[in-house]
PDB file of C-alpha atoms in Angstrom:
ATOM      1  CA  UNK A1081      97.761 251.790 -76.373  1.00 52.00           C
ATOM      2  CA  UNK A1082      96.762 248.181 -75.801  1.00 52.00           C
ATOM      3  CA  UNK A1083      93.535 249.463 -74.086  1.00 49.00           C
ATOM      4  CA  UNK A1084      92.487 251.494 -76.949  1.00 46.00           C
ATOM      5  CA  UNK A1085      93.054 248.984 -79.556  1.00 47.00           C
ATOM      6  CA  UNK A1086      91.737 246.124 -77.578  1.00 49.00           C
ATOM      7  CA  UNK A1087      88.285 247.914 -77.290  1.00 43.00           C
ATOM      8  CA  UNK A1088      88.177 248.683 -81.055  1.00 44.00           C
ATOM      9  CA  UNK A1089      89.334 245.143 -81.930  1.00 46.00           C
ATOM     10  CA  UNK A1090      86.543 243.682 -79.449  1.00 46.00           C
ATOM     11  CA  UNK A1091      83.930 245.766 -81.115  1.00 43.00           C
ATOM     12  CA  UNK A1092      85.201 244.690 -84.458  1.00 45.00           C
ATOM     13  CA  UNK A1093      85.075 240.932 -83.548  1.00 44.00           C
ATOM     14  CA  UNK A1094      81.737 241.387 -82.235  1.00 42.00           C
ATOM     15  CA  UNK A1095      80.487 242.451 -85.445  1.00 42.00           C
ATOM     16  CA  UNK A1096      81.608 239.703 -87.632  1.00 42.00           C
ATOM     17  CA  UNK A1097      79.389 236.599 -87.618  1.00 39.00           C
ATOM     18  CA  UNK A1098      81.290 233.332 -88.353  1.00 39.00           C
ATOM     19  CA  UNK A1099      80.340 231.220 -91.345  1.00 40.00           C
ATOM     20  CA  UNK A1100      78.846 227.767 -90.847  1.00 37.00           C
ATOM     21  CA  UNK A1101      82.296 225.944 -91.007  1.00 51.00           C
ATOM     22  CA  UNK A1102      83.688 228.185 -88.452  1.00 60.00           C
ATOM     23  CA  UNK A1103      80.830 227.504 -86.089  1.00 69.00           C
ATOM     24  CA  UNK A1104      81.968 223.946 -86.108  1.00 88.00           C
ATOM     25  CA  UNK A1105      85.731 224.486 -85.199  1.00 96.00           C
ATOM     26  CA  UNK A1106      87.457 223.048 -83.385  1.00 97.00           C
ATOM     27  CA  UNK A1107      85.950 219.366 -83.888  1.00 97.00           C
ATOM     28  CA  UNK A1108      89.189 217.781 -82.286  1.00 97.00           C
ATOM     29  CA  UNK A1109      91.956 218.702 -80.074  1.00 98.00           C
ATOM     30  CA  UNK A1110      94.329 221.403 -80.943  1.00 98.00           C
ATOM     31  CA  UNK A1111      98.117 221.131 -80.449  1.00 98.00           C
ATOM     32  CA  UNK A1112      99.713 224.073 -79.041  1.00 98.00           C
ATOM     33  CA  UNK A1113     103.604 224.056 -79.531  1.00 98.00           C
ATOM     34  CA  UNK A1114     105.296 226.518 -77.295  1.00 96.00           C
ATOM     35  CA  UNK A1115     108.623 227.088 -78.634  1.00 93.00           C
ATOM     36  CA  UNK A1116     110.209 227.324 -75.079  1.00 89.00           C
ATOM     37  CA  UNK A1117     111.131 225.086 -72.375  1.00 87.00           C
ATOM     38  CA  UNK A1118     108.994 224.098 -69.426  1.00 87.00           C
ATOM     39  CA  UNK A1119     108.811 226.578 -66.414  1.00 82.00           C
ATOM     40  CA  UNK A1120     109.692 229.629 -68.059  1.00 79.00           C
ATOM     41  CA  UNK A1121     107.684 232.827 -68.674  1.00 84.00           C
ATOM     42  CA  UNK A1122     106.195 231.810 -72.101  1.00 89.00           C
ATOM     43  CA  UNK A1123     105.362 228.090 -71.037  1.00 91.00           C
ATOM     44  CA  UNK A1124     103.550 229.332 -67.938  1.00 91.00           C
ATOM     45  CA  UNK A1125     101.481 231.936 -69.449  1.00 94.00           C
ATOM     46  CA  UNK A1126     100.639 229.836 -72.633  1.00 96.00           C
ATOM     47  CA  UNK A1127      99.630 227.030 -70.375  1.00 96.00           C
ATOM     48  CA  UNK A1128      96.994 229.141 -68.711  1.00 97.00           C
ATOM     49  CA  UNK A1129      95.975 230.343 -72.287  1.00 98.00           C
ATOM     50  CA  UNK A1130      95.646 226.730 -73.299  1.00 98.00           C
ATOM     51  CA  UNK A1131      93.656 225.551 -70.309  1.00 98.00           C
ATOM     52  CA  UNK A1132      91.010 228.518 -70.980  1.00 98.00           C
ATOM     53  CA  UNK A1133      90.951 227.542 -74.569  1.00 98.00           C
ATOM     54  CA  UNK A1134      90.242 224.126 -73.709  1.00 98.00           C
ATOM     55  CA  UNK A1135      87.355 225.046 -71.319  1.00 98.00           C
ATOM     56  CA  UNK A1136      85.950 227.415 -74.020  1.00 97.00           C
ATOM     57  CA  UNK A1137      85.852 225.033 -76.925  1.00 97.00           C
ATOM     58  CA  UNK A1138      85.490 221.633 -75.145  1.00 97.00           C
ATOM     59  CA  UNK A1139      88.454 220.234 -76.958  1.00 98.00           C
ATOM     60  CA  UNK A1140      91.737 219.480 -75.231  1.00 98.00           C
ATOM     61  CA  UNK A1141      94.515 221.761 -75.885  1.00 98.00           C
ATOM     62  CA  UNK A1142      97.845 219.811 -75.067  1.00 98.00           C
ATOM     63  CA  UNK A1143     100.991 222.069 -74.682  1.00 97.00           C
ATOM     64  CA  UNK A1144     103.927 220.651 -76.520  1.00 96.00           C
ATOM     65  CA  UNK A1145     107.472 222.221 -75.639  1.00 95.00           C
ATOM     66  CA  UNK A1146     110.031 222.571 -78.385  1.00 94.00           C
ATOM     67  CA  UNK A1147     112.868 224.684 -77.067  1.00 89.00           C
ATOM     68  CA  UNK A1148     115.960 225.759 -78.784  1.00 87.00           C
ATOM     69  CA  UNK A1149     117.702 228.644 -80.268  1.00 84.00           C
ATOM     70  CA  UNK A1150     115.783 231.308 -78.629  1.00 81.00           C
ATOM     71  CA  UNK A1151     112.439 229.797 -79.830  1.00 88.00           C
ATOM     72  CA  UNK A1152     113.391 229.159 -83.283  1.00 90.00           C
ATOM     73  CA  UNK A1153     113.529 225.571 -83.364  1.00 93.00           C
ATOM     74  CA  UNK A1154     110.043 225.122 -82.236  1.00 95.00           C
ATOM     75  CA  UNK A1155     108.783 227.625 -84.799  1.00 96.00           C
ATOM     76  CA  UNK A1156     110.671 226.062 -87.795  1.00 96.00           C
ATOM     77  CA  UNK A1157     108.855 222.921 -86.669  1.00 96.00           C
ATOM     78  CA  UNK A1158     105.647 224.864 -86.502  1.00 98.00           C
ATOM     79  CA  UNK A1159     105.748 226.348 -89.785  1.00 97.00           C
ATOM     80  CA  UNK A1160     105.714 222.790 -91.604  1.00 96.00           C
ATOM     81  CA  UNK A1161     102.527 221.735 -89.814  1.00 97.00           C
ATOM     82  CA  UNK A1162      99.301 221.395 -91.801  1.00 97.00           C
ATOM     83  CA  UNK A1163      97.205 224.595 -91.960  1.00 97.00           C
ATOM     84  CA  UNK A1164      94.037 223.417 -90.797  1.00 97.00           C
ATOM     85  CA  UNK A1165      93.748 225.406 -87.346  1.00 97.00           C
ATOM     86  CA  UNK A1166      94.862 222.230 -85.350  1.00 98.00           C
ATOM     87  CA  UNK A1167      98.211 223.222 -84.641  1.00 98.00           C
ATOM     88  CA  UNK A1168      98.797 226.499 -83.063  1.00 98.00           C
ATOM     89  CA  UNK A1169     102.178 228.274 -81.475  1.00 98.00           C
ATOM     90  CA  UNK A1170     103.201 231.475 -79.797  1.00 97.00           C
ATOM     91  CA  UNK A1171     105.459 234.097 -80.712  1.00 97.00           C
ATOM     92  CA  UNK A1172     106.932 237.106 -79.115  1.00 94.00           C
ATOM     93  CA  UNK A1173     109.482 240.028 -79.709  1.00 93.00           C
ATOM     94  CA  UNK A1174     112.491 237.367 -79.791  1.00 91.00           C
ATOM     95  CA  UNK A1175     111.410 236.410 -83.185  1.00 95.00           C
ATOM     96  CA  UNK A1176     111.516 239.762 -84.856  1.00 95.00           C
ATOM     97  CA  UNK A1177     114.914 240.100 -83.259  1.00 92.00           C
ATOM     98  CA  UNK A1178     116.208 236.917 -84.406  1.00 91.00           C
ATOM     99  CA  UNK A1179     115.040 237.579 -88.068  1.00 93.00           C
ATOM    100  CA  UNK A1180     116.669 241.301 -87.920  1.00 92.00           C
ATOM    101  CA  UNK A1181     120.076 239.919 -86.838  1.00 90.00           C
ATOM    102  CA  UNK A1182     119.904 236.898 -89.224  1.00 91.00           C
ATOM    103  CA  UNK A1183     119.405 234.017 -86.943  1.00 90.00           C
ATOM    104  CA  UNK A1184     116.290 232.848 -88.800  1.00 93.00           C
ATOM    105  CA  UNK A1185     114.515 233.398 -91.963  1.00 95.00           C
ATOM    106  CA  UNK A1186     111.104 233.299 -90.359  1.00 96.00           C
ATOM    107  CA  UNK A1187     109.389 236.339 -88.981  1.00 97.00           C
ATOM    108  CA  UNK A1188     106.127 237.453 -87.700  1.00 97.00           C
ATOM    109  CA  UNK A1189     104.486 237.413 -91.237  1.00 97.00           C
ATOM    110  CA  UNK A1190     105.598 234.000 -92.035  1.00 97.00           C
ATOM    111  CA  UNK A1191     102.481 233.122 -89.804  1.00 98.00           C
ATOM    112  CA  UNK A1192      98.972 234.236 -89.350  1.00 98.00           C
ATOM    113  CA  UNK A1193      98.824 236.178 -86.260  1.00 98.00           C
ATOM    114  CA  UNK A1194      95.641 235.622 -84.578  1.00 98.00           C
ATOM    115  CA  UNK A1195      95.705 237.236 -81.181  1.00 98.00           C
ATOM    116  CA  UNK A1196      97.906 239.130 -78.744  1.00 98.00           C
ATOM    117  CA  UNK A1197      97.098 237.685 -75.205  1.00 98.00           C
ATOM    118  CA  UNK A1198      99.443 238.585 -72.505  1.00 96.00           C
ATOM    119  CA  UNK A1199     101.895 241.602 -72.033  1.00 93.00           C
ATOM    120  CA  UNK A1200     104.484 241.508 -69.269  1.00 91.00           C
ATOM    121  CA  UNK A1201     105.768 244.911 -68.080  1.00 92.00           C
ATOM    122  CA  UNK A1202     109.307 245.449 -68.264  1.00 94.00           C
ATOM    123  CA  UNK A1203     111.074 247.911 -65.759  1.00 96.00           C
ATOM    124  CA  UNK A1204     114.400 249.678 -65.919  1.00 97.00           C
ATOM    125  CA  UNK A1205     116.077 248.550 -62.974  1.00 97.00           C
ATOM    126  CA  UNK A1206     118.913 250.075 -61.235  1.00 96.00           C
ATOM    127  CA  UNK A1207     121.567 248.605 -58.559  1.00 95.00           C
ATOM    128  CA  UNK A1208     122.361 250.546 -55.569  1.00 91.00           C
ATOM    129  CA  UNK A1209     125.439 252.962 -56.744  1.00 91.00           C
ATOM    130  CA  UNK A1210     127.116 256.118 -56.182  1.00 91.00           C
ATOM    131  CA  UNK A1211     126.592 257.536 -59.481  1.00 95.00           C
ATOM    132  CA  UNK A1212     122.729 257.709 -59.884  1.00 96.00           C
ATOM    133  CA  UNK A1213     119.536 256.635 -57.847  1.00 95.00           C
ATOM    134  CA  UNK A1214     116.769 258.059 -60.381  1.00 96.00           C
ATOM    135  CA  UNK A1215     116.219 258.015 -63.991  1.00 97.00           C
ATOM    136  CA  UNK A1216     117.188 261.611 -64.615  1.00 97.00           C
ATOM    137  CA  UNK A1217     120.400 261.125 -62.691  1.00 97.00           C
ATOM    138  CA  UNK A1218     121.212 258.181 -64.716  1.00 98.00           C
ATOM    139  CA  UNK A1219     120.669 259.863 -68.076  1.00 98.00           C
ATOM    140  CA  UNK A1220     122.911 262.769 -66.786  1.00 98.00           C
ATOM    141  CA  UNK A1221     125.656 260.541 -65.653  1.00 98.00           C
ATOM    142  CA  UNK A1222     125.465 258.380 -68.905  1.00 97.00           C
ATOM    143  CA  UNK A1223     125.820 261.505 -71.006  1.00 97.00           C
ATOM    144  CA  UNK A1224     128.566 262.707 -69.285  1.00 97.00           C
ATOM    145  CA  UNK A1225     130.335 259.269 -69.285  1.00 97.00           C
ATOM    146  CA  UNK A1226     129.584 257.675 -72.455  1.00 96.00           C
ATOM    147  CA  UNK A1227     129.761 253.872 -72.238  1.00 96.00           C
ATOM    148  CA  UNK A1228     130.260 254.113 -68.413  1.00 97.00           C
ATOM    149  CA  UNK A1229     126.970 252.684 -67.268  1.00 98.00           C
ATOM    150  CA  UNK A1230     127.165 248.781 -67.447  1.00 97.00           C
ATOM    151  CA  UNK A1231     123.875 247.449 -68.951  1.00 97.00           C
ATOM    152  CA  UNK A1232     123.094 243.696 -68.412  1.00 95.00           C
ATOM    153  CA  UNK A1233     120.976 242.049 -71.287  1.00 92.00           C
ATOM    154  CA  UNK A1234     120.677 238.880 -73.235  1.00 84.00           C
ATOM    155  CA  UNK A1235     122.700 239.830 -76.247  1.00 85.00           C
ATOM    156  CA  UNK A1236     120.646 240.191 -79.404  1.00 85.00           C
ATOM    157  CA  UNK A1237     117.492 239.302 -77.110  1.00 86.00           C
ATOM    158  CA  UNK A1238     114.405 241.337 -76.004  1.00 90.00           C
ATOM    159  CA  UNK A1239     116.325 243.051 -72.953  1.00 92.00           C
ATOM    160  CA  UNK A1240     119.055 244.068 -75.535  1.00 93.00           C
ATOM    161  CA  UNK A1241     116.322 245.635 -77.679  1.00 93.00           C
ATOM    162  CA  UNK A1242     114.670 247.386 -74.656  1.00 95.00           C
ATOM    163  CA  UNK A1243     118.006 248.915 -73.633  1.00 96.00           C
ATOM    164  CA  UNK A1244     118.540 249.998 -77.452  1.00 94.00           C
ATOM    165  CA  UNK A1245     114.962 251.918 -77.561  1.00 94.00           C
ATOM    166  CA  UNK A1246     116.480 253.615 -74.288  1.00 97.00           C
ATOM    167  CA  UNK A1247     119.552 254.657 -75.597  1.00 96.00           C
ATOM    168  CA  UNK A1248     117.873 255.754 -78.891  1.00 94.00           C
ATOM    169  CA  UNK A1249     115.191 257.776 -77.228  1.00 96.00           C
ATOM    170  CA  UNK A1250     117.448 259.693 -74.599  1.00 97.00           C
ATOM    171  CA  UNK A1251     120.521 260.042 -76.580  1.00 96.00           C
ATOM    172  CA  UNK A1252     122.809 257.831 -74.173  1.00 97.00           C
ATOM    173  CA  UNK A1253     125.287 255.131 -74.475  1.00 96.00           C
ATOM    174  CA  UNK A1254     125.438 251.852 -72.586  1.00 97.00           C
ATOM    175  CA  UNK A1255     128.143 249.343 -72.376  1.00 96.00           C
ATOM    176  CA  UNK A1256     126.768 245.767 -72.528  1.00 96.00           C
ATOM    177  CA  UNK A1257     127.264 242.689 -70.551  1.00 95.00           C
ATOM    178  CA  UNK A1258     125.950 239.658 -71.880  1.00 90.00           C
ATOM    179  CA  UNK A1259     123.899 236.981 -69.640  1.00 86.00           C
ATOM    180  CA  UNK A1260     122.036 233.837 -70.648  1.00 75.00           C
ATOM    181  CA  UNK A1261     118.490 234.710 -68.685  1.00 75.00           C
ATOM    182  CA  UNK A1262     116.704 237.287 -66.458  1.00 81.00           C
ATOM    183  CA  UNK A1263     117.900 235.500 -63.181  1.00 83.00           C
ATOM    184  CA  UNK A1264     121.429 235.807 -64.092  1.00 88.00           C
ATOM    185  CA  UNK A1265     121.281 239.333 -64.861  1.00 90.00           C
ATOM    186  CA  UNK A1266     119.269 240.249 -61.855  1.00 92.00           C
ATOM    187  CA  UNK A1267     121.839 238.269 -59.589  1.00 93.00           C
ATOM    188  CA  UNK A1268     124.612 240.507 -61.151  1.00 95.00           C
ATOM    189  CA  UNK A1269     122.641 243.634 -60.624  1.00 96.00           C
ATOM    190  CA  UNK A1270     122.431 242.573 -57.121  1.00 96.00           C
ATOM    191  CA  UNK A1271     125.760 242.082 -56.682  1.00 95.00           C
ATOM    192  CA  UNK A1272     126.944 245.447 -58.403  1.00 95.00           C
ATOM    193  CA  UNK A1273     128.536 243.707 -61.385  1.00 96.00           C
ATOM    194  CA  UNK A1274     126.391 245.859 -63.467  1.00 97.00           C
ATOM    195  CA  UNK A1275     124.488 249.080 -63.246  1.00 97.00           C
ATOM    196  CA  UNK A1276     121.343 248.783 -64.986  1.00 97.00           C
ATOM    197  CA  UNK A1277     119.118 246.016 -66.300  1.00 96.00           C
ATOM    198  CA  UNK A1278     115.580 245.154 -67.581  1.00 94.00           C
ATOM    199  CA  UNK A1279     113.883 243.221 -64.963  1.00 91.00           C
ATOM    200  CA  UNK A1280     110.263 242.538 -64.031  1.00 88.00           C
ATOM    201  CA  UNK A1281     108.054 242.020 -60.853  1.00 87.00           C
ATOM    202  CA  UNK A1282     108.533 238.172 -60.596  1.00 82.00           C
ATOM    203  CA  UNK A1283     112.599 238.512 -61.127  1.00 85.00           C
ATOM    204  CA  UNK A1284     113.272 241.717 -59.562  1.00 91.00           C
ATOM    205  CA  UNK A1285     110.247 242.842 -57.239  1.00 90.00           C
ATOM    206  CA  UNK A1286     111.491 241.082 -54.046  1.00 91.00           C
ATOM    207  CA  UNK A1287     114.955 242.903 -54.337  1.00 95.00           C
ATOM    208  CA  UNK A1288     113.308 246.259 -54.703  1.00 95.00           C
ATOM    209  CA  UNK A1289     110.959 245.721 -51.897  1.00 94.00           C
ATOM    210  CA  UNK A1290     114.160 244.586 -49.972  1.00 95.00           C
ATOM    211  CA  UNK A1291     115.906 248.082 -50.924  1.00 95.00           C
ATOM    212  CA  UNK A1292     118.613 245.943 -52.959  1.00 95.00           C
ATOM    213  CA  UNK A1293     117.380 247.261 -56.324  1.00 97.00           C
ATOM    214  CA  UNK A1294     115.461 250.276 -57.655  1.00 97.00           C
ATOM    215  CA  UNK A1295     112.645 250.094 -60.201  1.00 97.00           C
ATOM    216  CA  UNK A1296     113.405 253.408 -62.200  1.00 97.00           C
ATOM    217  CA  UNK A1297     111.030 253.292 -64.936  1.00 97.00           C
ATOM    218  CA  UNK A1298     108.233 251.170 -66.556  1.00 97.00           C
ATOM    219  CA  UNK A1299     107.744 250.680 -70.281  1.00 94.00           C
ATOM    220  CA  UNK A1300     103.878 250.554 -70.233  1.00 91.00           C
ATOM    221  CA  UNK A1301     101.189 253.336 -71.140  1.00 89.00           C
ATOM    222  CA  UNK A1302     100.230 253.689 -67.653  1.00 91.00           C
ATOM    223  CA  UNK A1303     101.627 253.151 -64.287  1.00 94.00           C
ATOM    224  CA  UNK A1304     101.212 249.444 -63.201  1.00 91.00           C
ATOM    225  CA  UNK A1305      99.129 248.188 -60.179  1.00 89.00           C
ATOM    226  CA  UNK A1306     102.090 246.383 -58.785  1.00 89.00           C
ATOM    227  CA  UNK A1307     104.273 249.255 -58.683  1.00 93.00           C
ATOM    228  CA  UNK A1308     102.285 252.428 -58.871  1.00 95.00           C
ATOM    229  CA  UNK A1309     104.991 254.796 -57.636  1.00 96.00           C
ATOM    230  CA  UNK A1310     107.157 253.812 -60.614  1.00 97.00           C
ATOM    231  CA  UNK A1311     106.957 256.462 -63.538  1.00 97.00           C
ATOM    232  CA  UNK A1312     106.202 255.491 -67.019  1.00 97.00           C
ATOM    233  CA  UNK A1313     108.751 256.318 -69.824  1.00 97.00           C
ATOM    234  CA  UNK A1314     106.008 258.687 -71.439  1.00 95.00           C
ATOM    235  CA  UNK A1315     106.249 260.633 -67.887  1.00 97.00           C
ATOM    236  CA  UNK A1316     109.887 260.958 -68.443  1.00 96.00           C
ATOM    237  CA  UNK A1317     109.767 262.213 -71.941  1.00 93.00           C
ATOM    238  CA  UNK A1318     109.396 259.343 -74.316  1.00 94.00           C
ATOM    239  CA  UNK A1319     106.587 257.115 -74.983  1.00 90.00           C
ATOM    240  CA  UNK A1320     108.345 253.639 -74.904  1.00 92.00           C
ATOM    241  CA  UNK A1321     106.480 250.206 -75.109  1.00 87.00           C
ATOM    242  CA  UNK A1322     108.927 247.868 -73.092  1.00 91.00           C
ATOM    243  CA  UNK A1323     106.816 244.812 -72.728  1.00 90.00           C
ATOM    244  CA  UNK A1324     107.380 241.000 -73.543  1.00 91.00           C
ATOM    245  CA  UNK A1325     104.177 240.558 -75.607  1.00 94.00           C
ATOM    246  CA  UNK A1326     103.163 236.965 -76.394  1.00 96.00           C
ATOM    247  CA  UNK A1327     100.517 235.988 -78.874  1.00 98.00           C
ATOM    248  CA  UNK A1328      98.983 233.113 -80.613  1.00 98.00           C
ATOM    249  CA  UNK A1329      99.697 232.435 -84.239  1.00 98.00           C
ATOM    250  CA  UNK A1330      98.534 229.569 -87.023  1.00 98.00           C
ATOM    251  CA  UNK A1331     100.496 228.453 -89.665  1.00 98.00           C
ATOM    252  CA  UNK A1332     100.156 230.523 -93.001  1.00 97.00           C
ATOM    253  CA  UNK A1333      97.475 229.447 -95.289  1.00 97.00           C
ATOM    254  CA  UNK A1334      95.011 228.568 -92.926  1.00 97.00           C
ATOM    255  CA  UNK A1335      91.608 229.228 -94.053  1.00 97.00           C
ATOM    256  CA  UNK A1336      90.287 232.722 -92.887  1.00 97.00           C
ATOM    257  CA  UNK A1337      87.190 231.346 -91.304  1.00 97.00           C
ATOM    258  CA  UNK A1338      89.180 229.134 -89.052  1.00 97.00           C
ATOM    259  CA  UNK A1339      91.298 231.842 -87.864  1.00 98.00           C
ATOM    260  CA  UNK A1340      88.256 234.016 -87.403  1.00 98.00           C
ATOM    261  CA  UNK A1341      86.882 231.161 -85.244  1.00 98.00           C
ATOM    262  CA  UNK A1342      90.062 230.951 -83.266  1.00 98.00           C
ATOM    263  CA  UNK A1343      90.166 234.697 -82.695  1.00 98.00           C
ATOM    264  CA  UNK A1344      86.639 234.652 -81.367  1.00 97.00           C
ATOM    265  CA  UNK A1345      87.436 231.772 -78.905  1.00 98.00           C
ATOM    266  CA  UNK A1346      90.685 233.492 -77.574  1.00 98.00           C
ATOM    267  CA  UNK A1347      88.523 236.630 -77.189  1.00 98.00           C
ATOM    268  CA  UNK A1348      86.235 234.896 -75.008  1.00 98.00           C
ATOM    269  CA  UNK A1349      89.384 233.240 -73.156  1.00 98.00           C
ATOM    270  CA  UNK A1350      91.029 236.473 -72.197  1.00 98.00           C
ATOM    271  CA  UNK A1351      87.485 237.884 -70.866  1.00 97.00           C
ATOM    272  CA  UNK A1352      87.613 234.904 -68.694  1.00 97.00           C
ATOM    273  CA  UNK A1353      88.120 236.394 -64.866  1.00 97.00           C
ATOM    274  CA  UNK A1354      89.704 233.096 -63.764  1.00 97.00           C
ATOM    275  CA  UNK A1355      92.334 233.199 -66.597  1.00 98.00           C
ATOM    276  CA  UNK A1356      92.933 236.647 -66.184  1.00 97.00           C
ATOM    277  CA  UNK A1357      93.647 236.367 -62.264  1.00 96.00           C
ATOM    278  CA  UNK A1358      95.995 233.721 -62.950  1.00 96.00           C
ATOM    279  CA  UNK A1359      97.792 235.452 -65.801  1.00 95.00           C
ATOM    280  CA  UNK A1360      98.103 238.649 -63.238  1.00 91.00           C
ATOM    281  CA  UNK A1361      99.188 236.201 -60.369  1.00 89.00           C
ATOM    282  CA  UNK A1362     102.395 235.285 -62.437  1.00 87.00           C
ATOM    283  CA  UNK A1363     103.351 239.011 -62.949  1.00 83.00           C
ATOM    284  CA  UNK A1364     101.882 239.513 -66.643  1.00 89.00           C
ATOM    285  CA  UNK A1365      98.978 241.424 -67.953  1.00 91.00           C
ATOM    286  CA  UNK A1366      96.022 239.851 -69.644  1.00 95.00           C
ATOM    287  CA  UNK A1367      95.165 241.705 -72.977  1.00 94.00           C
ATOM    288  CA  UNK A1368      93.537 241.169 -76.303  1.00 97.00           C
ATOM    289  CA  UNK A1369      94.333 242.395 -79.793  1.00 97.00           C
ATOM    290  CA  UNK A1370      92.739 240.696 -82.676  1.00 98.00           C
ATOM    291  CA  UNK A1371      94.075 239.903 -85.893  1.00 98.00           C
ATOM    292  CA  UNK A1372      94.426 243.405 -87.442  1.00 98.00           C
ATOM    293  CA  UNK A1373      95.313 245.152 -84.202  1.00 98.00           C
ATOM    294  CA  UNK A1374      97.975 242.521 -83.491  1.00 98.00           C
ATOM    295  CA  UNK A1375      99.405 242.621 -87.176  1.00 98.00           C
ATOM    296  CA  UNK A1376      99.687 246.349 -86.833  1.00 97.00           C
ATOM    297  CA  UNK A1377     101.493 246.186 -83.508  1.00 95.00           C
ATOM    298  CA  UNK A1378     103.966 243.726 -84.900  1.00 96.00           C
ATOM    299  CA  UNK A1379     104.448 245.938 -88.026  1.00 96.00           C
ATOM    300  CA  UNK A1380     105.472 248.929 -86.087  1.00 93.00           C
ATOM    301  CA  UNK A1381     107.733 246.756 -83.624  1.00 92.00           C
ATOM    302  CA  UNK A1382     109.252 245.344 -86.847  1.00 94.00           C
ATOM    303  CA  UNK A1383     110.289 248.835 -87.651  1.00 94.00           C
ATOM    304  CA  UNK A1384     111.677 249.629 -84.467  1.00 91.00           C
ATOM    305  CA  UNK A1385     113.737 246.354 -84.581  1.00 92.00           C
ATOM    306  CA  UNK A1386     115.021 247.093 -88.254  1.00 91.00           C
ATOM    307  CA  UNK A1387     116.018 250.670 -87.157  1.00 90.00           C
ATOM    308  CA  UNK A1388     117.864 249.593 -84.229  1.00 90.00           C
ATOM    309  CA  UNK A1389     119.291 246.275 -85.769  1.00 88.00           C
ATOM    310  CA  UNK A1390     122.865 247.675 -85.949  1.00 87.00           C
ATOM    311  CA  UNK A1391     122.971 247.999 -81.975  1.00 84.00           C
ATOM    312  CA  UNK A1392     121.633 244.497 -81.497  1.00 83.00           C
ATOM    313  CA  UNK A1393     124.208 242.746 -83.926  1.00 72.00           C
ATOM    314  CA  UNK A1394     126.899 244.785 -82.491  1.00 57.00           C
TER     315      UNK A1394
END
């Protein structure tokens, strides 16, 4: 899905000639509010994007970390910033879930989505257990024993959404165990305290390589280069997009010509082979969806969250 939309978005962006004002943007540094703490996935990836944007524009792009309440503290502050193009921020699926579960009134359309820039493939990951070792065996066991499969998630977080999507698609039911972050979930999985979890290459890849865990399926349109033997959910019967996607947003009300200029700059950044290589090296995938395609993606994702919000709130 990302590849087809990205090509269309790229052709559309190339056909748009920006107005004179946009050609001068930016004329000073752009502050990048990352609403997560230093060292995490969002911080690491957005620093790479910020570095590429600084090189592309010739202006500094300092990253300001504002963590708290699942990204909502930083986004609430960002929403107050002037809509002039000189403060940008980042969102992912967590914002839509926070809105759906009543944690924040902000949602993706509280901002101007400019470009989706990274997608981190997520894998349904199994512990070694006597009940199942393949996806088909897990589904059969879960159908015969509703609630017996223990799933580790961040309650009302992105992994919880992904597990709910699997439940919904395959007609099964998990029992949930809450963990604060990915590292805790994966350690619990290795220890046999839970049966399944959502993991990625950076958090679980080494355990899979060692034979302690199993990647059962990946939530991407195609198999990944990192794990080419792991089947997609589409191959297993349902085309599920299970990824953590990160995109750049502007405050609502920013002039459209400035938004268009930033989009064009970000498209060039995401074509930069050095930036792309660095993003891949930290376990994510460089992608590019421009404004229209990114809004369409977020709208579709919002529909999914709203449909499954009862599972997430419960």
